Amino acid sequence: MSVFCDVGQAVPVAVFKLTQDFNNDQDPNKVNLGVGAYRTDEGKPWVLPVVKKVEKVIAHDDRLNHEYLPILGLPEFRSSASKIALGEDSPAVQENRVGAVQCLGGTGALKIGAEFLRRFHNGSNNTKTPVYVSSPTWENHNAVFASAGFEDVRSYKYWDAENRGLDLAGFLGDLETCPAHSIFVLHACAHNPTGTDPTQEQWMKIAEVMMRRRLFVFFDSAYQGFASGSLEKDAWAIRYFVSMGFEMFCAQSFSKNFGLYNERVGNLTIVARDPDNLKRVLSQMEKIVRTTWSNPPSQGARLVAITLTTPALFEDWKGNVKTMADRVLLMRAQLQAKLEALGTPGAWDHITQQIGMFSFTGLNPKQVEYMVKERHVYLMASGRINMCGLTTKNIDYVAESIHQTVTSVQ
Amino acid sequence: MSLFSEVPQAPPVAVFKLTADFREDSHPQKVNLGVGAYRTDECQPWVLPVVKKVERLIVEDASLNHEYLPILGLPEFRSASSKVALGDDSPAIKENRVGAVQALGGTGALRIGGEFLRRWYNGTNNTATPIYVSAPTWENHNAVFADAGFKDIRPYHYWDGAKKGLDLSGLLDDLEKAPEGSVFVLHACAHNPTGTDPTQDEWKQIAEVMKRRKLFVFFDSAYQGFASGSLDKDAWAIRYFVSEGFELFVAQSFSKNFGLYNERVGNLTVVAQDNENLTRILSQMEKIVRTTWSNPPSQGARIVSKTLNCPELFTEWKGNVKTMADRVLLMRDQLRAKLLALGTPGTWDHITQQIGMFSFTGLNPKQVEYMIKEKHVYLMASGRINMCGLTSKNIDYVAQSIHDTVTSIQ
């Protein structure tokens, strides 16, 4: 008898199951609009030219070795990554009250931040502090905070399906009525999966309530630069909150904007009131990291650090990021234009109004099923599509598929 | 008032504090026998020649990209790693009941294994299952299992300070008395920090009790190849237990034997009773990984995988490993010889009887303090020294320092 005979079979992660089904599909017209990774117009993964360049520099630099990084990670990575989010001239950085933990992608940054908050926020080991995630949100948010020990993970109103936009009133209402000290996970830009971000004015309203009600700000920033093509623009909300005096966490991912998905490059930026508080926070972060992965992997962090701190490479990188962002914007514009040209029922402005990698098409589950089964166009059950999956070669087929679906299935 | 004002300062990890103190010491003859990383005879970190070679192959390979690895990691890494531990011809592998989770070093493998056991072993979410770790053991074992949720972590007798060897009867007694289903963390070889391993005969006795009392076997294998110079010799205990029909976990680290400390290359090998159980276990492992780091980093796994899967590179690697193991053995011989030549009080056979990177010198805390403060020779408070810190240039000074210490301080 196995000691594991009572272990249940876990359901696969939806987005990876979708890609698996896509891979098994033989249809010549199949399109994968599921998993969130950038694709070129040839439908291929893209290793950024600047990344290829810096990898070669690293491989040939005989001064480098493989000795353990510090527990909190590569110092030059941590500081340059935080500066990217907060701005070179950030007063908080100058006041020495910004620190960071190099983490395993955005997921790792969320995990370490969550483990810290569960231990030290709102009392000690207060597993009852509510954690609010947007409705909808990235499918893993809930589980990361739950596995960190939080027992009460709830949703805040976000997506207004009827108006296909932000439900600001609902959002603000949840901020006003939630328990004090609740933690809110905010998407810094390019909201996943809706692609719908608050405007600057809306962010100001959100911040005002959060400050007054003492709610904890935990930004998830996975698309900086990728959303609008501008690093500054995509970091506006983070920087605004910092300027308003919040102490906060920001989980940064360099998976998308560096195309370094599999090297797990992330950074948990911490903004504290002063250096003394920061120091104590970082010392506890070390304890948490030590029992999770001990110290982080070097390759991706070295790559990002060298790129961010070398002016010529930094310019190269910004250009590569803009290339990706521009292609997405082009696909948005073209998809909307084609749907309008086809006379597809419904309004399709949201495709160009939404921002970042994803679009919440508004297709319902039955329509999604039709798209997948009849048209071999793979998208998430929520109606989310990855714009990067669109190319000049498949965009007509996808537009026609949406048209057919919307007219056949209600 | 800061949100973090109640967060206490955590004490630093002892071994890293030691290295920090060493760095600040300006004494010309200072020696660092603390942290566990290999050093050449010039006292420098060593990037294995085969690693440098493979890194360059990887960077020139245009077919590689940075797309996410599967959640469980690079398939060819996982299978090659498990084969290294269990043997190419392992019946368990042939029976398709061996699986693996690519993890962040040995720490990550222990953590994922711990998280799994806490959720699924000995009932569901049974945080009361006792976890036994050796007395003494690697300083992080206790904390990893505690953070995985286990409430009852206990020591098992291991080191006999009086005879400077294994306390077998104490160990066997703890095995006989442990609650049924208890989890035991066993060091596969090169016990950290004592360098004292059970003989094959002693392992057989240990296995007999563990099987009869239905105790869970969790091997920690961080030094395969590094201990004796032979991969097969260093894996004897693991393979014996597998041949005895145990279901077990092995947390493997490639930090030391590949010198890839900072790329975090580890593997949790899972040996289950049959493929059906294995499938369910791995599905649950995916859920745990997904909320910890999502999917693992590629660089280190690619290097190890390429090396293990290519006969020529594999042979080259084994040569590099033997180089390291042989230098350690040489330093062991020479240190013992010099202490005997100096007529240093006590017996010093244990230095050459012990195996692996570490030696438990037998120096007591007062003597350790003297070594550090008066001789500027840095070692752990337990008396543990890293043999790799010894070189032909400093070994006389270290031997003399031990001599002076033992004769001055009791």
Coordinates of N, CA and C in Angstrom, one line a residue, chain A residues 69-73 77 101-113 138 140 144 251-256 260-268 288-290 292-301, chain B residues 68-69 71 102-105 108 112 262-265 289-299:
Chain A
L69 N 24.8 34.2 -4.4 CA 24.4 35.6 -4.2 C 24.0 35.8 -2.8
P70 N 24.0 37.0 -2.3 CA 23.4 37.3 -1.0 C 22.0 36.8 -1.0
I71 N 21.5 36.5 0.2 CA 20.1 36.0 0.4 C 19.1 36.9 -0.3
L72 N 19.3 38.2 -0.2 CA 18.3 39.2 -0.8 C 18.6 39.4 -2.3
G73 N 19.7 38.8 -2.8 CA 19.9 38.9 -4.3 C 21.1 39.8 -4.7
F77 N 21.2 44.5 -9.1 CA 19.9 44.2 -9.7 C 18.8 44.9 -8.9
V101 N 14.0 42.8 -2.5 CA 14.3 41.4 -2.4 C 14.3 40.8 -3.8
Q102 N 15.4 40.4 -4.4 CA 15.4 39.7 -5.7 C 14.6 38.4 -5.5
C103 N 13.6 38.2 -6.4 CA 12.7 37.1 -6.3 C 12.6 36.3 -7.6
L104 N 11.9 35.2 -7.5 CA 11.7 34.3 -8.6 C 10.5 34.8 -9.4
G105 N 10.7 35.7 -10.3 CA 9.6 36.3 -11.1 C 8.7 37.1 -10.2
G106 N 7.6 37.5 -10.8 CA 6.5 38.2 -10.1 C 5.9 37.3 -9.1
T107 N 5.7 36.0 -9.4 CA 5.1 35.1 -8.5 C 5.9 35.0 -7.2
G108 N 7.2 34.9 -7.3 CA 8.1 34.8 -6.1 C 8.0 36.1 -5.3
A109 N 8.0 37.2 -6.0 CA 7.9 38.5 -5.2 C 6.6 38.6 -4.5
L110 N 5.5 38.1 -5.1 CA 4.2 38.1 -4.4 C 4.2 37.2 -3.2
K111 N 4.9 36.0 -3.4 CA 4.9 35.0 -2.4 C 5.7 35.5 -1.2
I112 N 6.9 36.1 -1.4 CA 7.7 36.5 -0.3 C 7.0 37.7 0.4
G113 N 6.4 38.6 -0.4 CA 5.7 39.7 0.2 C 4.5 39.2 1.1
W138 N -5.5 37.8 -12.1 CA -4.7 36.8 -12.6 C -5.0 35.5 -11.7
N140 N -3.6 33.1 -10.4 CA -2.7 32.6 -9.3 C -2.7 33.5 -8.1
V144 N -1.7 32.2 -4.3 CA -0.4 32.6 -3.7 C -0.6 33.1 -2.2
A251 N 5.5 44.1 -6.4 CA 6.1 42.9 -7.0 C 6.3 43.1 -8.4
Q252 N 7.6 43.2 -8.8 CA 7.9 43.4 -10.2 C 8.4 42.2 -10.9
S253 N 7.9 42.1 -12.1 CA 8.4 40.9 -13.0 C 9.1 41.5 -14.2
F254 N 10.2 40.8 -14.6 CA 10.9 41.2 -15.8 C 10.7 40.0 -16.8
S255 N 9.7 39.2 -16.6 CA 9.5 38.1 -17.5 C 9.1 38.6 -18.9
K256 N 8.1 39.5 -18.9 CA 7.6 40.0 -20.2 C 8.4 41.1 -20.8
L260 N 12.3 37.4 -20.5 CA 13.2 36.4 -19.8 C 12.3 35.5 -18.9
Y261 N 11.2 35.0 -19.5 CA 10.2 34.2 -18.8 C 10.9 33.1 -17.9
N262 N 11.8 32.4 -18.6 CA 12.3 31.2 -17.9 C 13.5 31.4 -17.0
E263 N 13.9 32.6 -16.8 CA 15.0 32.8 -15.9 C 14.5 33.4 -14.6
R264 N 13.2 33.6 -14.5 CA 12.6 34.0 -13.2 C 13.2 35.2 -12.6
V265 N 13.0 36.3 -13.3 CA 13.6 37.5 -12.8 C 12.5 38.5 -12.2
G266 N 12.6 38.6 -10.9 CA 11.6 39.4 -10.2 C 12.2 40.2 -9.1
N267 N 11.4 41.2 -8.6 CA 12.0 42.0 -7.5 C 10.8 42.5 -6.7
L268 N 10.9 42.3 -5.4 CA 9.9 42.8 -4.4 C 10.5 44.1 -3.9
I288 N 12.7 34.6 5.6 CA 11.7 34.0 4.8 C 12.3 33.4 3.5
V289 N 13.2 34.2 2.9 CA 13.8 33.7 1.7 C 14.7 32.5 2.0
R290 N 15.4 32.5 3.1 CA 16.3 31.4 3.5 C 15.6 30.1 3.5
T292 N 12.9 29.3 1.7 CA 12.2 29.1 0.5 C 13.1 28.7 -0.7
W293 N 14.0 29.5 -1.0 CA 15.0 29.2 -2.0 C 16.4 29.5 -1.6
S294 N 16.6 29.9 -0.3 CA 18.0 30.2 0.2 C 18.6 31.5 -0.3
N295 N 18.7 31.6 -1.6 CA 19.3 32.7 -2.2 C 18.9 32.6 -3.7
P296 N 18.8 33.7 -4.5 CA 18.1 33.6 -5.8 C 19.1 33.3 -6.9
P297 N 18.6 32.9 -8.1 CA 19.4 32.6 -9.2 C 20.0 33.8 -9.9
S298 N 21.2 33.6 -10.4 CA 22.0 34.7 -10.8 C 21.8 35.2 -12.3
Q299 N 21.6 34.2 -13.2 CA 21.7 34.5 -14.6 C 20.8 35.7 -15.0
G300 N 19.5 35.6 -14.8 CA 18.6 36.6 -15.2 C 18.9 37.9 -14.5
A301 N 19.2 37.9 -13.3 CA 19.4 39.1 -12.5 C 20.7 39.9 -13.1
Chain B
Y68 N 8.8 30.1 -20.8 CA 8.6 29.4 -19.6 C 8.9 27.9 -19.6
L69 N 9.6 27.4 -18.6 CA 9.7 26.0 -18.5 C 8.4 25.4 -18.0
I71 N 6.0 23.7 -15.2 CA 6.0 24.0 -13.8 C 7.0 23.1 -13.1
Q102 N 12.0 19.9 -10.6 CA 13.2 20.7 -10.6 C 12.9 21.8 -9.6
A103 N 13.9 22.0 -8.7 CA 13.7 23.0 -7.6 C 14.9 23.9 -7.4
L104 N 14.7 24.9 -6.6 CA 15.7 25.9 -6.4 C 16.8 25.4 -5.4
G105 N 17.8 24.7 -5.9 CA 18.8 24.2 -5.1 C 18.2 23.1 -4.1
G108 N 15.3 24.5 -2.0 CA 14.0 24.5 -2.7 C 13.4 23.1 -2.7
I112 N 9.8 22.2 -1.1 CA 8.6 21.6 -1.8 C 8.2 20.3 -1.3
N262 N 25.1 29.7 -7.4 CA 24.2 30.8 -7.6 C 23.2 30.6 -8.7
E263 N 23.2 29.5 -9.3 CA 22.1 29.3 -10.3 C 21.0 28.4 -9.8
R264 N 21.2 28.0 -8.5 CA 20.1 27.3 -7.8 C 19.5 26.1 -8.5
V265 N 20.4 25.1 -8.6 CA 20.0 23.9 -9.4 C 19.8 22.7 -8.4
V289 N 4.4 24.2 -6.4 CA 5.3 25.0 -7.1 C 4.7 26.3 -7.7
R290 N 3.5 26.2 -8.2 CA 2.8 27.3 -8.9 C 2.7 28.5 -8.0
T291 N 2.5 28.3 -6.7 CA 2.3 29.4 -5.7 C 3.6 29.8 -5.0
T292 N 4.7 29.2 -5.4 CA 6.0 29.5 -4.8 C 6.9 30.2 -5.7
W293 N 7.2 29.6 -6.9 CA 8.0 30.3 -7.9 C 7.4 30.1 -9.3
S294 N 6.3 29.5 -9.4 CA 5.5 29.3 -10.7 C 6.1 28.3 -11.6
N295 N 7.4 28.5 -11.9 CA 8.1 27.5 -12.7 C 9.6 27.9 -12.5
P296 N 10.5 26.9 -12.7 CA 11.9 27.2 -12.2 C 12.8 27.9 -13.2
P297 N 14.0 28.3 -12.8 CA 14.9 29.0 -13.7 C 15.7 28.0 -14.6
S298 N 15.9 28.5 -15.8 CA 16.4 27.6 -16.8 C 17.9 27.4 -16.9
Q299 N 18.7 28.5 -16.7 CA 20.1 28.5 -17.0 C 20.9 27.3 -16.3

